[in-house]
Coordinates of C-alpha atoms in Angstrom, one line a residue:
M22 CA -68.3 11.1 129.4
R23 CA -68.3 14.6 127.4
A24 CA -66.0 16.1 129.3
S25 CA -63.2 13.9 128.7
M26 CA -63.7 13.1 124.9
F27 CA -62.9 16.9 124.8
P28 CA -59.6 17.4 124.9
H29 CA -59.6 14.8 122.4
R30 CA -61.0 17.1 119.7
L31 CA -58.9 19.4 120.3
I32 CA -55.9 17.5 119.9
L33 CA -57.3 16.3 116.2
A34 CA -58.7 19.6 115.7
S35 CA -55.0 21.0 116.4
L36 CA -53.2 18.3 113.9
A37 CA -55.9 19.3 111.5
F38 CA -54.7 22.8 111.4
L39 CA -50.6 21.8 111.8
L40 CA -51.4 19.6 108.6
S41 CA -53.0 22.4 106.8
G42 CA -50.4 24.9 107.5
C43 CA -47.5 22.5 106.6
D44 CA -49.5 22.2 103.1
K45 CA -49.6 25.2 102.5
A46 CA -47.9 27.1 99.7
P47 CA -46.6 30.8 100.7
E48 CA -48.5 33.7 99.4
D49 CA -46.3 35.0 96.5
R50 CA -45.7 31.6 95.1
L51 CA -46.6 31.9 91.5
L52 CA -48.0 28.6 89.7
G53 CA -47.2 28.2 85.7
Y54 CA -45.9 25.9 83.1
V55 CA -43.2 26.4 79.8
D56 CA -44.1 27.0 76.8
G57 CA -42.0 28.1 74.1
D58 CA -42.5 30.1 70.1
Y59 CA -42.1 27.7 68.1
V60 CA -40.6 27.9 64.5
Y61 CA -42.4 25.7 61.7
M62 CA -41.0 25.1 59.3
A63 CA -42.1 25.0 55.5
L64 CA -40.8 26.0 51.9
P65 CA -42.6 28.3 49.5
E66 CA -43.4 25.5 46.8
S67 CA -45.5 22.2 46.8
G68 CA -44.0 19.2 46.3
R69 CA -42.8 15.7 47.5
L70 CA -40.9 14.6 50.5
T71 CA -38.0 12.7 49.1
G72 CA -35.7 13.4 52.2
I73 CA -35.8 14.0 56.2
A74 CA -32.6 14.2 57.9
V75 CA -34.0 14.4 61.4
K76 CA -37.1 12.9 63.9
R77 CA -39.2 13.8 66.7
G78 CA -36.7 15.0 69.9
D79 CA -33.3 15.6 67.9
R80 CA -31.3 18.3 68.4
V81 CA -30.1 20.1 65.7
D82 CA -27.2 22.8 65.4
A83 CA -27.9 26.0 63.3
G84 CA -28.0 25.3 59.5
A85 CA -27.9 21.7 59.6
A86 CA -29.8 20.0 57.1
L87 CA -33.5 19.2 58.0
F88 CA -35.7 17.7 54.7
D89 CA -35.8 17.8 51.0
L90 CA -38.7 18.2 48.1
E91 CA -38.0 16.9 44.9
T92 CA -36.0 19.0 42.7
T93 CA -36.4 17.1 38.9
A94 CA -38.3 20.0 37.7
F95 CA -36.3 23.0 39.2
Q96 CA -33.7 21.6 38.0
A97 CA -34.6 21.5 34.5
R98 CA -35.4 24.7 34.8
L99 CA -32.3 26.2 35.9
D100 CA -30.4 24.1 32.7
R101 CA -32.7 25.2 30.7
A102 CA -31.9 29.6 31.7
K103 CA -28.6 28.9 32.3
A104 CA -28.6 27.8 28.5
D105 CA -30.5 30.4 27.4
L106 CA -28.0 32.9 29.6
A107 CA -25.6 32.0 27.7
E108 CA -26.7 32.1 24.0
A109 CA -27.6 35.7 24.5
E110 CA -24.1 36.6 26.2
R111 CA -22.9 34.6 22.8
N112 CA -25.3 37.2 20.8
L113 CA -24.0 39.9 23.1
A114 CA -20.5 39.7 22.1
D115 CA -21.0 39.1 18.6
L116 CA -21.8 42.3 18.6
R117 CA -19.8 43.7 20.4
T118 CA -16.7 42.7 18.1
G119 CA -18.9 44.2 15.0
E120 CA -17.1 43.9 11.3
R121 CA -13.2 43.3 12.3
P122 CA -11.0 45.8 10.0
E123 CA -10.3 42.9 7.6
E124 CA -13.7 41.7 6.6
L125 CA -14.4 45.8 6.0
A126 CA -11.1 45.3 3.8
I127 CA -12.7 42.8 2.0
V128 CA -16.1 44.5 1.5
E129 CA -14.6 47.8 0.0
A130 CA -12.0 45.1 -2.6
Q131 CA -15.3 43.6 -3.9
L132 CA -17.1 47.4 -4.1
E133 CA -14.1 48.7 -6.0
S134 CA -13.7 45.7 -8.1
A135 CA -17.2 45.8 -9.3
R136 CA -17.3 49.4 -9.4
A137 CA -14.1 49.0 -12.3
S138 CA -16.4 46.3 -14.0
L139 CA -19.3 48.8 -14.0
M140 CA -16.3 51.2 -16.2
L141 CA -15.8 48.6 -19.0
S142 CA -19.1 47.3 -19.6
E143 CA -20.2 50.7 -20.7
P144 CA -18.3 51.9 -23.2
R145 CA -19.0 47.5 -24.1
V146 CA -22.1 48.1 -24.6
K147 CA -21.8 51.3 -26.8
R148 CA -19.5 49.5 -28.8
R149 CA -21.7 46.6 -29.4
R150 CA -24.6 49.2 -30.2
E151 CA -22.4 49.9 -33.4
L152 CA -21.4 46.7 -34.2
V153 CA -25.3 45.6 -34.3
K154 CA -26.3 48.6 -36.2
D155 CA -23.6 47.1 -39.1
N156 CA -24.4 43.7 -39.0
V157 CA -20.9 42.4 -37.6
V158 CA -22.5 41.5 -34.0
G159 CA -26.0 40.0 -33.1
I160 CA -28.2 41.6 -31.1
E161 CA -27.6 38.2 -28.4
D162 CA -24.0 40.3 -27.7
L163 CA -25.8 43.1 -27.0
D164 CA -28.3 42.0 -24.8
A165 CA -25.5 40.2 -22.8
A166 CA -23.7 43.2 -22.1
E167 CA -26.2 44.8 -21.1
A168 CA -27.1 42.3 -18.4
S169 CA -23.4 42.6 -17.6
I170 CA -24.3 46.9 -16.4
L171 CA -27.0 45.8 -14.5
E172 CA -25.4 42.9 -12.5
D173 CA -22.1 45.1 -11.8
R174 CA -24.6 47.7 -10.6
G175 CA -26.5 45.2 -8.2
R176 CA -22.5 44.4 -7.1
I177 CA -22.1 48.1 -6.5
A178 CA -25.3 48.2 -4.4
E179 CA -25.1 45.4 -2.4
Y180 CA -21.3 46.3 -1.3
T181 CA -22.3 49.8 -0.5
A182 CA -25.0 48.8 2.2
R183 CA -22.7 46.3 3.4
L184 CA -20.2 49.1 4.5
A185 CA -23.0 51.5 5.6
A186 CA -24.6 49.0 7.8
A187 CA -20.6 48.3 9.1
K188 CA -21.1 51.7 10.0
L189 CA -24.3 52.4 11.2
S190 CA -24.1 54.6 14.5
S191 CA -27.4 52.3 15.4
R192 CA -24.8 49.2 16.3
D193 CA -24.9 50.9 20.6
E194 CA -28.9 51.2 20.6
R195 CA -28.4 46.9 19.4
I196 CA -25.6 46.3 21.8
A197 CA -27.1 48.4 24.6
A198 CA -30.5 46.4 23.9
Q199 CA -29.3 43.0 23.5
E200 CA -27.6 44.1 27.1
A201 CA -30.5 44.2 28.8
A202 CA -31.3 41.1 27.3
V203 CA -28.4 38.8 29.1
S204 CA -29.2 40.9 32.3
A205 CA -33.0 39.3 32.2
F206 CA -31.0 36.0 31.3
R207 CA -29.2 36.1 34.3
A208 CA -32.6 37.6 37.0
A209 CA -34.1 34.6 35.0
V210 CA -30.8 32.2 36.1
A211 CA -30.9 33.7 39.9
E212 CA -34.3 33.1 40.5
A213 CA -33.9 29.6 38.9
Q214 CA -31.9 28.7 41.8
W215 CA -33.2 30.4 44.6
S216 CA -36.1 28.3 43.5
L217 CA -33.8 25.1 43.5
D218 CA -32.4 26.1 47.0
E219 CA -35.4 26.0 48.4
R220 CA -36.4 22.3 47.9
R221 CA -34.2 22.2 50.9
A222 CA -34.5 22.9 54.2
Y223 CA -31.9 24.1 57.1
A224 CA -32.2 24.8 60.5
P225 CA -32.3 28.9 61.1
A226 CA -30.7 28.0 65.0
A227 CA -29.7 24.9 67.4
G228 CA -33.1 23.4 69.0
T229 CA -35.1 20.9 69.0
V230 CA -37.6 18.6 67.2
E231 CA -40.6 18.8 68.5
D232 CA -42.8 17.1 65.8
V233 CA -42.4 16.1 62.3
Y234 CA -46.2 16.1 60.5
F235 CA -45.0 14.2 57.0
R236 CA -43.5 11.0 55.8
L237 CA -41.0 10.3 53.1
G238 CA -43.0 9.9 49.7
E239 CA -46.1 12.0 51.1
E240 CA -47.0 15.2 49.0
V241 CA -46.4 18.6 51.2
P242 CA -48.8 21.6 50.1
A243 CA -47.1 25.1 49.4
A244 CA -45.8 26.7 52.9
Q245 CA -47.5 23.9 54.6
A246 CA -45.2 23.0 58.1
V247 CA -42.8 19.4 57.8
L248 CA -41.8 20.0 61.2
Q249 CA -41.9 22.0 64.5
L250 CA -38.6 23.1 66.0
L251 CA -37.8 25.1 69.5
P252 CA -35.1 27.2 69.7
P253 CA -33.6 27.2 73.3
R254 CA -34.0 30.9 72.9
N255 CA -37.4 30.5 72.3
V256 CA -38.7 28.6 75.6
K257 CA -41.1 31.1 77.9
L258 CA -43.0 30.6 81.0
K259 CA -46.3 31.2 81.6
I260 CA -46.7 32.4 84.4
Y261 CA -50.4 33.6 86.3
V262 CA -50.4 36.6 88.6
P263 CA -53.9 36.4 91.0
E264 CA -55.5 40.3 89.9
Q265 CA -54.8 41.6 94.2
Q266 CA -50.7 40.9 93.2
L267 CA -50.8 42.1 89.6
S268 CA -49.5 45.9 90.2
S269 CA -46.6 43.8 92.5
Y270 CA -44.5 42.7 89.3
R271 CA -43.1 44.8 87.1
V272 CA -41.3 44.0 83.1
G273 CA -38.0 43.4 83.7
E274 CA -38.1 42.4 86.4
T275 CA -36.1 39.0 87.7
L276 CA -38.3 35.9 89.3
A277 CA -36.6 32.7 91.0
V278 CA -38.0 29.8 89.5
S279 CA -38.6 26.4 90.6
C280 CA -40.0 23.2 88.9
D281 CA -39.9 19.3 90.1
G282 CA -36.5 18.3 89.4
C283 CA -34.6 21.2 88.0
P284 CA -31.7 22.6 89.9
P285 CA -31.3 25.3 92.1
G286 CA -30.8 29.4 91.1
L287 CA -32.9 28.8 87.9
R288 CA -34.0 32.3 87.1
A289 CA -36.3 34.4 84.8
K290 CA -37.0 37.8 83.2
I291 CA -40.6 39.1 82.9
D292 CA -40.7 40.3 79.3
F293 CA -44.6 40.6 79.1
I294 CA -47.4 41.2 80.9
A295 CA -51.0 40.7 79.8
A296 CA -53.2 44.1 79.7
E297 CA -56.7 41.5 80.6
A298 CA -57.4 39.3 82.8
E299 CA -58.3 35.4 82.3
Y300 CA -60.1 33.2 84.3
T301 CA -57.4 30.7 85.7
P302 CA -56.5 27.9 83.4
P303 CA -57.4 24.6 84.3
V304 CA -54.4 23.4 84.1
I305 CA -52.6 24.5 86.6
Y306 CA -55.8 24.8 88.9
S307 CA -54.9 23.6 92.3
D308 CA -56.4 23.1 95.7
T309 CA -54.1 26.2 96.7
S310 CA -54.9 28.3 93.4
R311 CA -58.2 29.8 93.8
A312 CA -58.5 32.2 92.1
K313 CA -60.6 33.4 89.9
L314 CA -59.4 36.2 87.8
V315 CA -55.7 36.2 87.0
F316 CA -53.5 37.8 84.7
L317 CA -51.1 36.0 82.1
I318 CA -47.0 36.8 83.3
E319 CA -44.7 35.7 80.3
A320 CA -41.0 35.3 81.4
R321 CA -38.0 34.6 79.7
P322 CA -34.7 31.7 81.7
E323 CA -31.8 34.1 81.6
P324 CA -29.5 33.5 79.0
G325 CA -27.1 30.9 79.8
A326 CA -28.9 29.9 83.0
Q327 CA -29.6 26.7 82.1
D328 CA -25.9 25.8 79.7
A329 CA -24.7 26.4 83.1
Q330 CA -25.8 23.3 84.9
P331 CA -23.6 20.4 84.4
S332 CA -26.2 17.9 84.0
G333 CA -27.2 19.4 80.6
F334 CA -30.6 21.0 82.2
Q335 CA -33.2 21.8 79.8
W336 CA -37.0 23.1 79.4
H337 CA -39.5 21.3 78.5
P338 CA -42.9 23.0 77.1
G339 CA -45.8 21.6 79.2
Q340 CA -43.9 21.6 82.2
P341 CA -45.2 22.7 85.4
V342 CA -43.4 25.6 87.0
E343 CA -43.5 28.2 89.7
A344 CA -42.1 31.4 90.4
R345 CA -41.3 33.4 93.2
P346 CA -39.8 37.6 93.3
L347 CA -36.2 37.6 94.6
E348 CA -37.4 40.0 96.9
A349 CA -39.8 40.1 99.6
R350 CA -42.5 42.3 99.8
P351 CA -46.4 42.5 101.6
I352 CA -48.9 40.4 99.6
K353 CA -52.4 41.8 99.4
V354 CA -54.9 39.1 101.0
Q355 CA -58.7 38.9 100.6
S356 CA -60.7 41.4 103.3
G357 CA -60.8 40.6 106.7
E358 CA -57.4 38.9 106.5
A359 CA -53.9 40.7 107.6
Q360 CA -51.1 41.0 105.3
K361 CA -48.4 39.1 105.4
E362 CA -44.6 39.4 104.3
P363 CA -43.2 36.5 102.4
A364 CA -40.5 34.6 102.6
T365 CA -37.6 35.3 100.2
G366 CA -37.4 33.2 96.8
S367 CA -34.5 31.0 96.1

């Protein structure tokens, strides 16, 4: 009976060996997943969220409006800065115009009139003094004549000062100071305009809205991300290489990539290899990936590879992937086993 059972046991063992061989992955297969360098869209100042033009999962073009914060105070600040600038520019224009020749002629004529009046007033006072001595006129007439002299002299001093002020060289300094004030107000307008413009966020590149963190009416803190954007060029593959295979890979090398439901012919180029090992992440640990220490490799999908797919293929963060070198190479295995030549990746 024992002899008759031996062939059956041998057949069962052979089947088990064949089945296990069918499930065994190629030795050069690398496991990983899709990840991305996300763009967290935020604004520099806080405010209430008054508008949002996208939702989670939307694809947006570069320059598309994403969301808005309240602008009332910022619009008022801009209007005030523009009013200050307009007043400063009016003052500068007035200084540059200065006294017109006609206005100077009027002042000069007034000065000559005052001088002429003074020339008449002085002899009149002398005559009044003689007449007072002879009791021909009263002392009041003499006082009025002397007051007229003082008035003429005051007018002469006023008009002389006005002419001197109009011709002073210091006007150039006042103009320079006012020009500096105008420049400062223009800078204030530019700053206020920038602050107002920064109340709305625009997509820096085409991409997919991966998440939205705030809702309409909520208060958004300064520099706090409102939504998460992933441009296609920021997609990357995180692939883990067993320690004994690390020396077989180089930055710039192209890998063949495959995943469930993905079209054939996908490629990715290695642009980073970690310098330190880490334990195999649980997200990729399986019966066919038992290496305790692995090194992270990041690879970028080749430009145009996914765009060329007629089905509109798109990478999805978290999606498991497999990668293989395009060229066959010997794979180092555990001691006691022979080296094997893997199949060329497709």
